[in-house]
CSV table of C-alpha atoms in Angstrom, one decimal:
chain,number,residue,atom,x,y,z
A,1,UNK,CA,0.1,-0.1,0.0
A,2,UNK,CA,1.3,3.4,-0.9
A,3,UNK,CA,2.4,6.0,1.8
A,4,UNK,CA,0.3,8.7,0.5
A,5,UNK,CA,-2.8,6.5,0.6
A,6,UNK,CA,-2.2,5.6,4.2
A,7,UNK,CA,-1.3,9.0,5.5
A,8,UNK,CA,-4.1,10.6,3.4
A,9,UNK,CA,-6.5,8.0,4.9
A,10,UNK,CA,-5.3,8.9,8.4
A,11,UNK,CA,-6.1,12.7,7.7
A,12,UNK,CA,-9.4,11.8,6.1
A,13,UNK,CA,-10.4,10.0,9.1
A,14,UNK,CA,-9.4,12.8,11.5
A,15,UNK,CA,-11.4,15.3,9.5
A,16,UNK,CA,-14.5,13.0,9.5
A,17,UNK,CA,-14.0,12.7,13.3
A,18,UNK,CA,-14.0,16.5,13.7
A,19,UNK,CA,-17.0,16.8,11.5
A,20,UNK,CA,-18.8,14.3,13.6
A,21,UNK,CA,-18.0,16.3,16.7
A,22,UNK,CA,-19.5,19.4,15.0
A,23,UNK,CA,-22.6,17.4,13.9
A,24,UNK,CA,-23.2,15.8,17.3
A,25,UNK,CA,-23.1,19.1,19.2
A,26,UNK,CA,-25.2,21.0,16.6
A,27,UNK,CA,-27.7,18.2,16.7
A,28,UNK,CA,-27.8,18.5,20.7
A,29,UNK,CA,-27.6,14.6,21.1
A,30,UNK,CA,-28.4,13.0,24.3
A,31,UNK,CA,-25.2,11.9,26.1
A,32,UNK,CA,-25.8,8.2,25.4
A,33,UNK,CA,-26.3,8.8,21.7
A,34,UNK,CA,-23.4,11.5,21.5
A,35,UNK,CA,-20.9,9.1,23.0
A,36,UNK,CA,-22.3,6.1,21.1
A,37,UNK,CA,-21.6,8.1,17.8
A,38,UNK,CA,-18.1,9.4,18.8
A,39,UNK,CA,-17.0,6.0,20.5
A,40,UNK,CA,-18.3,4.0,17.5
A,41,UNK,CA,-16.4,6.1,15.0
A,42,UNK,CA,-13.2,6.1,17.2
A,43,UNK,CA,-13.4,2.3,17.3
A,44,UNK,CA,-13.8,2.1,13.5
A,45,UNK,CA,-11.0,4.6,12.8
A,46,UNK,CA,-8.7,2.7,15.2
A,47,UNK,CA,-9.5,-0.6,13.5
A,48,UNK,CA,-8.8,0.8,9.9
A,49,UNK,CA,-5.5,2.2,11.1
A,50,UNK,CA,-4.7,-1.0,13.0
A,51,UNK,CA,-5.0,-3.0,9.9
A,52,UNK,CA,-2.3,-0.9,8.0
A,53,UNK,CA,0.1,-0.4,10.8
A,54,UNK,CA,3.5,-2.1,10.8
A,55,UNK,CA,4.4,-4.9,11.3
A,56,UNK,CA,2.9,-7.3,8.8
A,57,UNK,CA,3.4,-10.3,11.2
A,58,UNK,CA,0.8,-9.3,13.8
A,59,UNK,CA,1.4,-9.5,17.7
A,60,UNK,CA,5.1,-10.4,17.0
A,61,UNK,CA,6.2,-9.2,20.5
A,62,UNK,CA,3.4,-11.0,22.1
A,63,UNK,CA,3.9,-14.1,20.3
A,64,UNK,CA,7.7,-14.5,20.8
A,65,UNK,CA,8.0,-12.9,24.3
A,66,UNK,CA,4.9,-12.6,26.4
A,67,UNK,CA,2.9,-15.7,25.2
A,68,UNK,CA,6.0,-17.9,25.6
A,69,UNK,CA,6.6,-16.3,29.1
A,70,UNK,CA,3.0,-17.3,30.1
A,71,UNK,CA,3.5,-20.8,29.1
A,72,UNK,CA,6.9,-21.2,30.7
A,73,UNK,CA,5.3,-19.8,33.9
A,74,UNK,CA,3.4,-22.9,34.4
A,75,UNK,CA,6.4,-25.2,33.8
A,76,UNK,CA,8.1,-24.1,36.9
A,77,UNK,CA,11.4,-22.2,37.6
A,78,UNK,CA,13.5,-25.0,36.2
A,79,UNK,CA,12.2,-24.1,32.7
A,80,UNK,CA,12.6,-20.5,33.2
A,81,UNK,CA,16.0,-20.2,31.2
A,82,UNK,CA,13.9,-20.5,28.0
A,83,UNK,CA,12.7,-17.0,28.8
A,84,UNK,CA,16.1,-15.6,27.5
A,85,UNK,CA,16.7,-17.9,24.5
A,86,UNK,CA,17.5,-16.1,21.4
A,87,UNK,CA,15.2,-15.9,18.3
A,88,UNK,CA,16.6,-14.7,15.0
A,89,UNK,CA,19.3,-12.6,16.9
A,90,UNK,CA,16.8,-11.1,19.2
A,91,UNK,CA,16.3,-11.8,23.0
A,92,UNK,CA,12.8,-12.8,23.4
A,93,UNK,CA,11.7,-11.8,27.0
A,94,UNK,CA,13.6,-8.8,28.4
A,95,UNK,CA,12.0,-8.4,31.8
A,96,UNK,CA,12.9,-9.8,35.2
A,97,UNK,CA,11.9,-13.6,35.5
A,98,UNK,CA,9.2,-13.0,38.0
A,99,UNK,CA,7.3,-10.9,35.6
A,100,UNK,CA,6.6,-14.0,33.5
A,101,UNK,CA,3.8,-14.7,36.0
A,102,UNK,CA,2.0,-11.7,34.7
A,103,UNK,CA,1.4,-13.5,31.5
A,104,UNK,CA,0.7,-16.8,33.0
A,105,UNK,CA,-3.1,-16.6,32.3
A,106,UNK,CA,-2.3,-16.4,28.6
A,107,UNK,CA,-0.4,-19.5,28.7
A,108,UNK,CA,-3.5,-21.4,29.5
A,109,UNK,CA,-5.3,-20.7,26.4
A,110,UNK,CA,-4.8,-20.9,22.7
A,111,UNK,CA,-2.7,-18.3,20.9
A,112,UNK,CA,-5.5,-16.7,19.1
A,113,UNK,CA,-7.7,-16.4,22.3
A,114,UNK,CA,-4.5,-15.0,24.0
A,115,UNK,CA,-4.1,-12.4,21.2
A,116,UNK,CA,-7.7,-11.3,21.7
A,117,UNK,CA,-7.3,-11.1,25.4
A,118,UNK,CA,-4.2,-8.9,25.2
A,119,UNK,CA,-6.0,-6.7,22.6
A,120,UNK,CA,-9.0,-6.2,25.0
A,121,UNK,CA,-6.6,-5.5,27.8
A,122,UNK,CA,-4.9,-2.9,25.6
A,123,UNK,CA,-8.0,-1.2,24.6
A,124,UNK,CA,-9.2,-1.1,28.3
A,125,UNK,CA,-5.9,0.4,29.3
A,126,UNK,CA,-6.0,3.0,26.6
A,127,UNK,CA,-9.6,3.9,27.7
A,128,UNK,CA,-8.5,4.1,31.3
A,129,UNK,CA,-5.5,6.5,30.2
A,130,UNK,CA,-8.1,8.7,28.4
A,131,UNK,CA,-10.4,9.1,31.5
A,132,UNK,CA,-7.3,9.8,33.7
A,133,UNK,CA,-6.1,12.5,31.2
A,134,UNK,CA,-9.7,14.0,31.3
A,135,UNK,CA,-9.8,14.1,35.2
A,136,UNK,CA,-6.1,15.5,35.4
A,137,UNK,CA,-6.9,18.4,33.2
A,138,UNK,CA,-10.5,18.8,33.8
A,139,UNK,CA,-11.5,18.6,30.3
A,140,UNK,CA,-14.9,19.7,29.0
A,141,UNK,CA,-17.1,17.4,27.0
A,142,UNK,CA,-15.7,18.7,23.6
A,143,UNK,CA,-12.1,18.6,24.8
A,144,UNK,CA,-12.7,15.0,26.2
A,145,UNK,CA,-14.1,14.1,22.6
A,146,UNK,CA,-11.1,15.4,20.9
A,147,UNK,CA,-8.8,13.6,23.3
A,148,UNK,CA,-10.7,10.2,22.6
A,149,UNK,CA,-10.3,10.7,18.9
A,150,UNK,CA,-6.6,11.6,19.2
A,151,UNK,CA,-5.9,8.5,21.4
A,152,UNK,CA,-7.9,6.4,19.0
A,153,UNK,CA,-5.9,7.4,16.0
A,154,UNK,CA,-2.5,7.8,17.7
A,155,UNK,CA,0.1,5.9,15.7
A,156,UNK,CA,2.5,4.7,18.5
A,157,UNK,CA,-0.6,3.3,20.5
A,158,UNK,CA,-1.9,1.4,17.4
A,159,UNK,CA,1.7,0.0,16.8
A,160,UNK,CA,1.8,-1.1,20.5
A,161,UNK,CA,-1.4,-2.9,19.9
A,162,UNK,CA,-0.1,-4.4,16.7
A,163,UNK,CA,2.8,-5.8,18.4
A,164,UNK,CA,0.9,-6.9,21.6
A,165,UNK,CA,3.4,-4.8,23.8
A,166,UNK,CA,3.1,-3.5,27.1
A,167,UNK,CA,3.9,0.2,26.5
A,168,UNK,CA,0.1,1.3,27.1
A,169,UNK,CA,0.0,-0.6,30.5
A,170,UNK,CA,3.1,1.3,31.5
A,171,UNK,CA,1.5,4.6,30.3
A,172,UNK,CA,-1.4,3.7,32.8
A,173,UNK,CA,1.1,3.1,35.6
A,174,UNK,CA,2.5,6.5,34.9
A,175,UNK,CA,-0.7,8.3,34.8
A,176,UNK,CA,-1.5,6.7,38.0
A,177,UNK,CA,1.6,7.8,39.5
A,178,UNK,CA,0.6,11.5,38.6
A,179,UNK,CA,-2.8,10.9,40.2
A,180,UNK,CA,-1.1,9.7,43.3
A,181,UNK,CA,1.3,12.8,43.2
A,182,UNK,CA,-1.8,15.0,42.9
A,183,UNK,CA,-3.4,13.3,45.8
A,184,UNK,CA,-0.1,13.6,47.9
A,185,UNK,CA,0.3,9.8,48.1
A,186,UNK,CA,4.0,9.7,47.6
A,187,UNK,CA,4.5,6.1,48.7
A,188,UNK,CA,2.0,5.0,46.1
A,189,UNK,CA,3.5,6.9,43.4
A,190,UNK,CA,6.9,5.4,44.3
A,191,UNK,CA,5.3,1.8,43.9
A,192,UNK,CA,3.8,2.7,40.7
A,193,UNK,CA,7.0,4.2,39.1
A,194,UNK,CA,8.9,1.1,40.4
A,195,UNK,CA,6.7,-1.2,38.4
A,196,UNK,CA,7.0,1.0,35.4
A,197,UNK,CA,10.8,0.9,35.5
A,198,UNK,CA,10.7,-2.9,35.8
A,199,UNK,CA,8.7,-3.2,32.7
A,200,UNK,CA,10.5,-0.3,30.8
A,201,UNK,CA,14.0,0.2,32.4
A,202,UNK,CA,14.5,3.4,30.4
A,203,UNK,CA,12.1,5.0,32.7
A,204,UNK,CA,14.7,4.8,35.5
A,205,UNK,CA,15.4,8.5,34.6
A,206,UNK,CA,11.9,9.4,36.1
A,207,UNK,CA,12.8,7.3,39.3
A,208,UNK,CA,16.1,9.2,39.6
A,209,UNK,CA,14.2,12.5,39.2
A,210,UNK,CA,12.4,12.1,42.4
A,211,UNK,CA,15.6,11.4,44.3
A,212,UNK,CA,17.1,14.8,42.9
A,213,UNK,CA,13.8,16.6,43.8
A,214,UNK,CA,13.9,15.2,47.5
A,215,UNK,CA,10.7,13.4,47.1
A,216,UNK,CA,11.7,10.9,49.8
A,217,UNK,CA,8.2,9.3,50.2
A,218,UNK,CA,8.3,8.5,46.5
A,219,UNK,CA,11.8,7.3,46.7
A,220,UNK,CA,11.0,5.1,49.8
A,221,UNK,CA,8.0,3.5,48.0
A,222,UNK,CA,10.0,2.8,44.9
A,223,UNK,CA,13.0,1.3,46.8
A,224,UNK,CA,11.0,-0.8,48.9
A,225,UNK,CA,9.1,-2.1,45.9
A,226,UNK,CA,12.4,-2.7,43.8
A,227,UNK,CA,14.0,-4.5,46.6
A,228,UNK,CA,11.1,-6.6,47.5
A,229,UNK,CA,10.3,-7.6,43.9
A,230,UNK,CA,13.9,-8.4,43.1
A,231,UNK,CA,14.3,-10.5,46.4
A,232,UNK,CA,11.2,-12.5,45.5
A,233,UNK,CA,12.3,-13.0,42.1
A,234,UNK,CA,15.8,-14.2,43.1
A,235,UNK,CA,14.3,-16.4,45.8
A,236,UNK,CA,12.0,-18.3,43.2
A,237,UNK,CA,14.3,-18.4,40.2
A,238,UNK,CA,17.8,-18.2,41.7
A,239,UNK,CA,20.7,-15.9,41.2
A,240,UNK,CA,22.1,-17.5,38.1
A,241,UNK,CA,19.0,-16.8,35.9
A,242,UNK,CA,19.2,-13.1,37.1
A,243,UNK,CA,22.8,-13.0,35.8
A,244,UNK,CA,21.6,-14.5,32.4
A,245,UNK,CA,18.7,-11.9,32.3
A,246,UNK,CA,21.2,-9.0,33.0
A,247,UNK,CA,23.8,-10.1,30.6
A,248,UNK,CA,21.3,-10.7,27.7
A,249,UNK,CA,18.5,-8.1,28.3
A,250,UNK,CA,20.2,-5.1,30.1
A,251,UNK,CA,24.0,-5.0,29.7
A,252,UNK,CA,24.1,-4.9,25.8
A,253,UNK,CA,22.2,-1.7,25.9
A,254,UNK,CA,24.1,0.2,28.3
A,255,UNK,CA,26.9,0.9,25.9
A,256,UNK,CA,27.2,2.5,22.4
A,257,UNK,CA,26.0,-0.4,20.3
A,258,UNK,CA,22.5,0.2,19.0
A,259,UNK,CA,19.8,-1.4,16.9
A,260,UNK,CA,19.3,0.7,13.9
A,261,UNK,CA,16.0,-0.5,12.5
A,262,UNK,CA,13.5,2.2,11.5
A,263,UNK,CA,11.1,1.6,14.4
A,264,UNK,CA,13.8,2.3,16.9
A,265,UNK,CA,13.3,6.0,17.5
A,266,UNK,CA,16.4,7.3,19.4
A,267,UNK,CA,18.9,9.9,18.7
A,268,UNK,CA,21.6,7.3,18.6
A,269,UNK,CA,19.6,5.0,16.3
A,270,UNK,CA,18.9,8.0,14.0
A,271,UNK,CA,22.6,8.8,13.7
A,272,UNK,CA,23.4,5.1,13.1
A,273,UNK,CA,21.0,4.7,10.1
A,274,UNK,CA,21.0,8.2,8.6
A,275,UNK,CA,23.6,7.3,6.0
A,276,UNK,CA,22.3,3.8,5.2
A,277,UNK,CA,19.9,3.0,2.4
A,278,UNK,CA,16.5,2.6,3.9
A,279,UNK,CA,15.9,-0.9,2.6
A,280,UNK,CA,19.0,-1.8,4.7
A,281,UNK,CA,17.9,-0.1,7.8
A,282,UNK,CA,14.4,-1.1,7.8
A,283,UNK,CA,15.0,-4.6,9.0
A,284,UNK,CA,18.4,-4.1,10.9
A,285,UNK,CA,17.2,-5.7,14.1
A,286,UNK,CA,20.6,-6.8,15.4
A,287,UNK,CA,23.0,-4.6,17.3
A,288,UNK,CA,25.4,-2.4,15.3
A,289,UNK,CA,28.5,-0.6,16.3
A,290,UNK,CA,28.8,3.3,15.8
A,291,UNK,CA,31.9,4.8,14.4
A,292,UNK,CA,33.8,7.1,16.7
A,293,UNK,CA,32.3,10.0,14.6
A,294,UNK,CA,28.8,8.7,15.1
A,295,UNK,CA,29.3,8.4,18.8
A,296,UNK,CA,30.6,11.9,19.1
A,297,UNK,CA,27.6,13.3,17.0
A,298,UNK,CA,25.0,11.4,19.1
A,299,UNK,CA,26.7,12.5,22.4
A,300,UNK,CA,26.8,16.1,21.3
A,301,UNK,CA,23.0,16.1,20.5
A,302,UNK,CA,22.2,14.6,23.7
A,303,UNK,CA,24.3,17.1,25.6
A,304,UNK,CA,22.7,20.0,23.8
A,305,UNK,CA,19.2,18.7,24.6
A,306,UNK,CA,20.1,18.3,28.3
A,307,UNK,CA,21.8,21.7,28.4
A,308,UNK,CA,18.6,23.4,26.8
A,309,UNK,CA,16.4,21.8,29.5
A,310,UNK,CA,18.8,22.7,32.3
A,311,UNK,CA,18.8,26.3,30.9
A,312,UNK,CA,15.0,26.4,30.9
A,313,UNK,CA,14.6,25.3,34.5
A,314,UNK,CA,17.4,28.0,35.6
A,315,UNK,CA,15.6,30.7,33.6
A,316,UNK,CA,12.4,30.3,35.6
A,317,UNK,CA,14.1,31.2,38.9
A,318,UNK,CA,12.6,28.2,40.5
A,319,UNK,CA,15.3,25.6,40.4
A,320,UNK,CA,14.9,24.5,44.0
A,321,UNK,CA,11.2,25.7,44.6
A,322,UNK,CA,9.3,24.3,41.7
A,323,UNK,CA,5.5,24.5,41.6
A,324,UNK,CA,3.2,21.7,40.9
A,325,UNK,CA,3.0,22.3,37.4
A,326,UNK,CA,6.6,23.0,37.1
A,327,UNK,CA,7.2,19.4,38.4
A,328,UNK,CA,4.7,18.0,36.0
A,329,UNK,CA,6.4,19.8,33.1
A,330,UNK,CA,9.6,18.2,34.3
A,331,UNK,CA,8.2,14.8,34.6
A,332,UNK,CA,6.7,14.9,31.1
A,333,UNK,CA,10.1,16.1,29.7
A,334,UNK,CA,11.7,13.0,31.4
A,335,UNK,CA,9.0,10.7,29.9
A,336,UNK,CA,10.1,11.9,26.4
A,337,UNK,CA,13.8,11.8,27.3
A,338,UNK,CA,13.4,8.2,28.3
A,339,UNK,CA,12.4,7.7,24.6
A,340,UNK,CA,15.1,9.9,23.0
A,341,UNK,CA,18.4,9.5,24.8
A,342,UNK,CA,18.4,5.8,25.8
A,343,UNK,CA,20.1,3.2,23.4
A,344,UNK,CA,16.9,1.4,22.3
A,345,UNK,CA,13.4,2.9,22.1
A,346,UNK,CA,10.7,1.3,20.1
A,347,UNK,CA,8.2,3.5,18.3
A,348,UNK,CA,5.4,2.4,20.7
A,349,UNK,CA,7.2,4.0,23.7
A,350,UNK,CA,6.2,7.3,22.2
A,351,UNK,CA,2.6,6.7,23.5
A,352,UNK,CA,4.0,8.1,26.8
A,353,UNK,CA,3.8,11.6,25.0
A,354,UNK,CA,0.0,11.7,25.0
A,355,UNK,CA,-0.3,13.4,28.6
A,356,UNK,CA,2.4,15.7,27.8
A,357,UNK,CA,0.3,16.9,24.8
A,358,UNK,CA,-2.8,17.3,27.2
A,359,UNK,CA,-0.6,19.2,29.7
A,360,UNK,CA,0.8,21.5,27.0
A,361,UNK,CA,-2.7,22.1,25.5
A,362,UNK,CA,-4.0,23.1,28.9
A,363,UNK,CA,-1.2,25.6,29.6
A,364,UNK,CA,-1.7,27.2,26.3
A,365,UNK,CA,-5.5,27.5,27.0
A,366,UNK,CA,-4.8,29.1,30.4
A,367,UNK,CA,-1.7,31.2,29.8
A,368,UNK,CA,-2.0,33.9,27.2
A,369,UNK,CA,1.7,34.5,26.9
A,370,UNK,CA,2.1,30.9,25.6
A,371,UNK,CA,-0.2,31.5,22.5
A,372,UNK,CA,3.0,31.6,20.2
A,373,UNK,CA,3.6,28.1,21.0
A,374,UNK,CA,0.4,27.0,19.6
A,375,UNK,CA,1.6,26.3,16.0
A,376,UNK,CA,4.7,24.3,17.3
A,377,UNK,CA,2.5,22.3,19.5
A,378,UNK,CA,0.3,21.4,16.4
A,379,UNK,CA,3.3,20.5,14.4
A,380,UNK,CA,4.7,18.4,17.1
A,381,UNK,CA,1.4,16.5,17.4
A,382,UNK,CA,1.1,16.0,13.7
A,383,UNK,CA,4.7,14.6,13.7
A,384,UNK,CA,3.9,12.2,16.4
A,385,UNK,CA,0.6,11.0,15.2
A,386,UNK,CA,1.2,9.0,11.9
A,387,UNK,CA,1.0,5.2,12.0
A,388,UNK,CA,4.2,3.1,11.9
A,389,UNK,CA,4.1,2.0,8.3
A,390,UNK,CA,6.5,0.8,5.6
A,391,UNK,CA,5.4,0.8,2.0
A,392,UNK,CA,6.7,-1.4,-0.9
A,393,UNK,CA,8.3,1.8,-2.4
A,394,UNK,CA,10.1,2.4,0.9
A,395,UNK,CA,11.4,-1.1,1.1
A,396,UNK,CA,12.7,-0.8,-2.6
A,397,UNK,CA,14.8,2.3,-1.6
A,398,UNK,CA,12.7,5.0,-3.5
A,399,UNK,CA,14.1,8.5,-2.5
A,400,UNK,CA,17.1,6.8,-1.0
A,401,UNK,CA,18.1,7.9,2.6
A,402,UNK,CA,15.3,10.5,2.7
A,403,UNK,CA,13.1,7.9,4.3
A,404,UNK,CA,15.5,7.4,7.1
A,405,UNK,CA,14.6,11.1,8.0
A,406,UNK,CA,10.8,10.8,7.1
A,407,UNK,CA,10.4,7.6,9.1
A,408,UNK,CA,11.9,9.2,12.1
A,409,UNK,CA,8.9,11.6,12.5
A,410,UNK,CA,8.4,10.3,16.0
A,411,UNK,CA,12.0,11.4,17.1
A,412,UNK,CA,11.3,14.8,15.6
A,413,UNK,CA,7.9,15.0,17.3
A,414,UNK,CA,9.5,14.1,20.7
A,415,UNK,CA,12.2,16.7,20.3
A,416,UNK,CA,9.8,19.5,19.5
A,417,UNK,CA,7.5,18.7,22.2
A,418,UNK,CA,10.5,18.6,24.8
A,419,UNK,CA,11.4,22.2,23.7
A,420,UNK,CA,7.8,23.4,24.0
A,421,UNK,CA,7.6,21.9,27.5
A,422,UNK,CA,11.1,23.4,28.3
A,423,UNK,CA,9.7,26.8,27.0
A,424,UNK,CA,6.8,26.6,29.3
A,425,UNK,CA,9.0,25.4,32.2
A,426,UNK,CA,11.2,28.6,31.6
A,427,UNK,CA,8.1,30.9,31.5
A,428,UNK,CA,8.9,31.7,28.0
A,429,UNK,CA,7.4,35.2,27.1
A,430,UNK,CA,7.0,36.2,30.7
A,431,UNK,CA,3.9,34.1,31.3
A,432,UNK,CA,4.4,33.4,35.1
A,433,UNK,CA,2.7,30.5,36.8
A,434,UNK,CA,-0.9,29.5,35.8
A,435,UNK,CA,-1.6,26.1,36.9
A,436,UNK,CA,-3.6,23.7,34.8
A,437,UNK,CA,-7.3,23.4,35.9
A,438,UNK,CA,-7.7,21.0,38.6
A,439,UNK,CA,-10.3,18.3,38.9
A,440,UNK,CA,-13.1,19.2,41.3
A,441,UNK,CA,-11.9,17.0,43.9
A,442,UNK,CA,-8.7,18.9,44.1
A,443,UNK,CA,-10.1,22.4,44.4
A,444,UNK,CA,-10.1,24.2,47.6
C-alpha cells in the first residue's frame, strides 16, 4: 500500500471525526447517543488504522515474548531459562523472571484467544488512560471528545497494539503515578514508578528525578518495591538466571552499540542509520557498532538537549522551589527523554507523550503568553501521530536515505515537544505561573 494512501486516509479519518463532533453538538444529541456516535467512530477509525500499521506479522512481540513467558510460567522455575533464549538474533523476553507470572493466564489458552485477550486489555488500558487525562486536566465534553479521537488514531498506540506490547500498560502506571502525586500519596507513586521501571527500564530516569527533587516518600515507596520484587524473584528463580537476564537483556544496551531498525526512534539509532539505504535499515534488528564520529555526534546532540532543558529550569528562577505544574512539566520532559536518549526505544514507547500533549494544551489555554507556542504544538502532534508504516516503495529504496529522515517523525515530534515543555517551564514570554485546571476533587 502506498504511503500517501495510508497517511491520506489517516487525515481523512481525522477530518471525519472533527465533522462528527460538530454534527453531534449541533444536533444536541443526548449523552448516550453522543458518546455512542463518537465512540463507535473512534473504534472504526482505530481498527482501519490498526490494519495498515506495521508490522505485517501481527502480535510479534506478544507471540515470541509474552505468550511464551506465560507458557513457561506454568512449567516451573526449572524451565525459566527459556525466557532468555535467542530468536533470529533477538532476545525474546527482556523483563525480570518473576514478571513472566503476569502473562501466565495467557499460557493456559490458545494463541488466538490470548491475542484477543491482550488486545482487549490494551483497549481497556487506553480508555483508562483517556479517563485519567480528562480528570487530570478537567476537560470539557468537547475536549474529552477530541482527546478520545486523538488517542484512537495515535500511531504509537496502534503500533503497540499491533505488536501486543506493554507500553500502554506502562502509560497507565505513569498516569496513576501522577494521580497519586496530585493526591499527595508519595509512597503509592513510588510503587507505581517502580513497576513501570521494571517493565521499561529506560524510565529509571523518572525514578532518579524524584531523588534529585527530594521526594523521599516517592523514593521510599520505589526502593521498597524494587528491593522486595527483586528479592522475591531471586528467591523463586535463583541468582544465576538473573545474571543471564542482566547479560542478555540489560548489559548490551548500556553501551554505544544500538539497534538501527527504522522503528527504533532514538537519537543514537537515527545517527546510526542516517547514511544507510532505507531498505538496509528497515529490518536491521541486530546490534550495530557506531563509528567514533557517530558516537560523538549522538553524544553532542544529547548534551545540547540536556543543556537546553537545564537552561529552561534555571531561567524560571525556581530551580529549588518548583510549583506543582513545574514538576509535572519536568516529569513529562523525562517521559520523552526516556524515549530519546536511551540506546533502544521502540516506536510504541512514544505513547507516553499523550499526557504531555494534554498538559501543553492546557497551559496554552490558560496562559495567554504561551499563545505563540500553539503552532509548534500542532506541528509536534502532527509529527507524532502517523501510523508506523513501511510501504513497498520504501522497502525498494525509493528516494534513498530520505526515508530514514521521514520515518523518524516520532523522534522529531518528541524533540519538538520537549522544547515546547522546556519553554513553558522557563516561563517563555514572561508567562508566570498559571496552573492547569484542577479536577473538582482537588479544588479548595
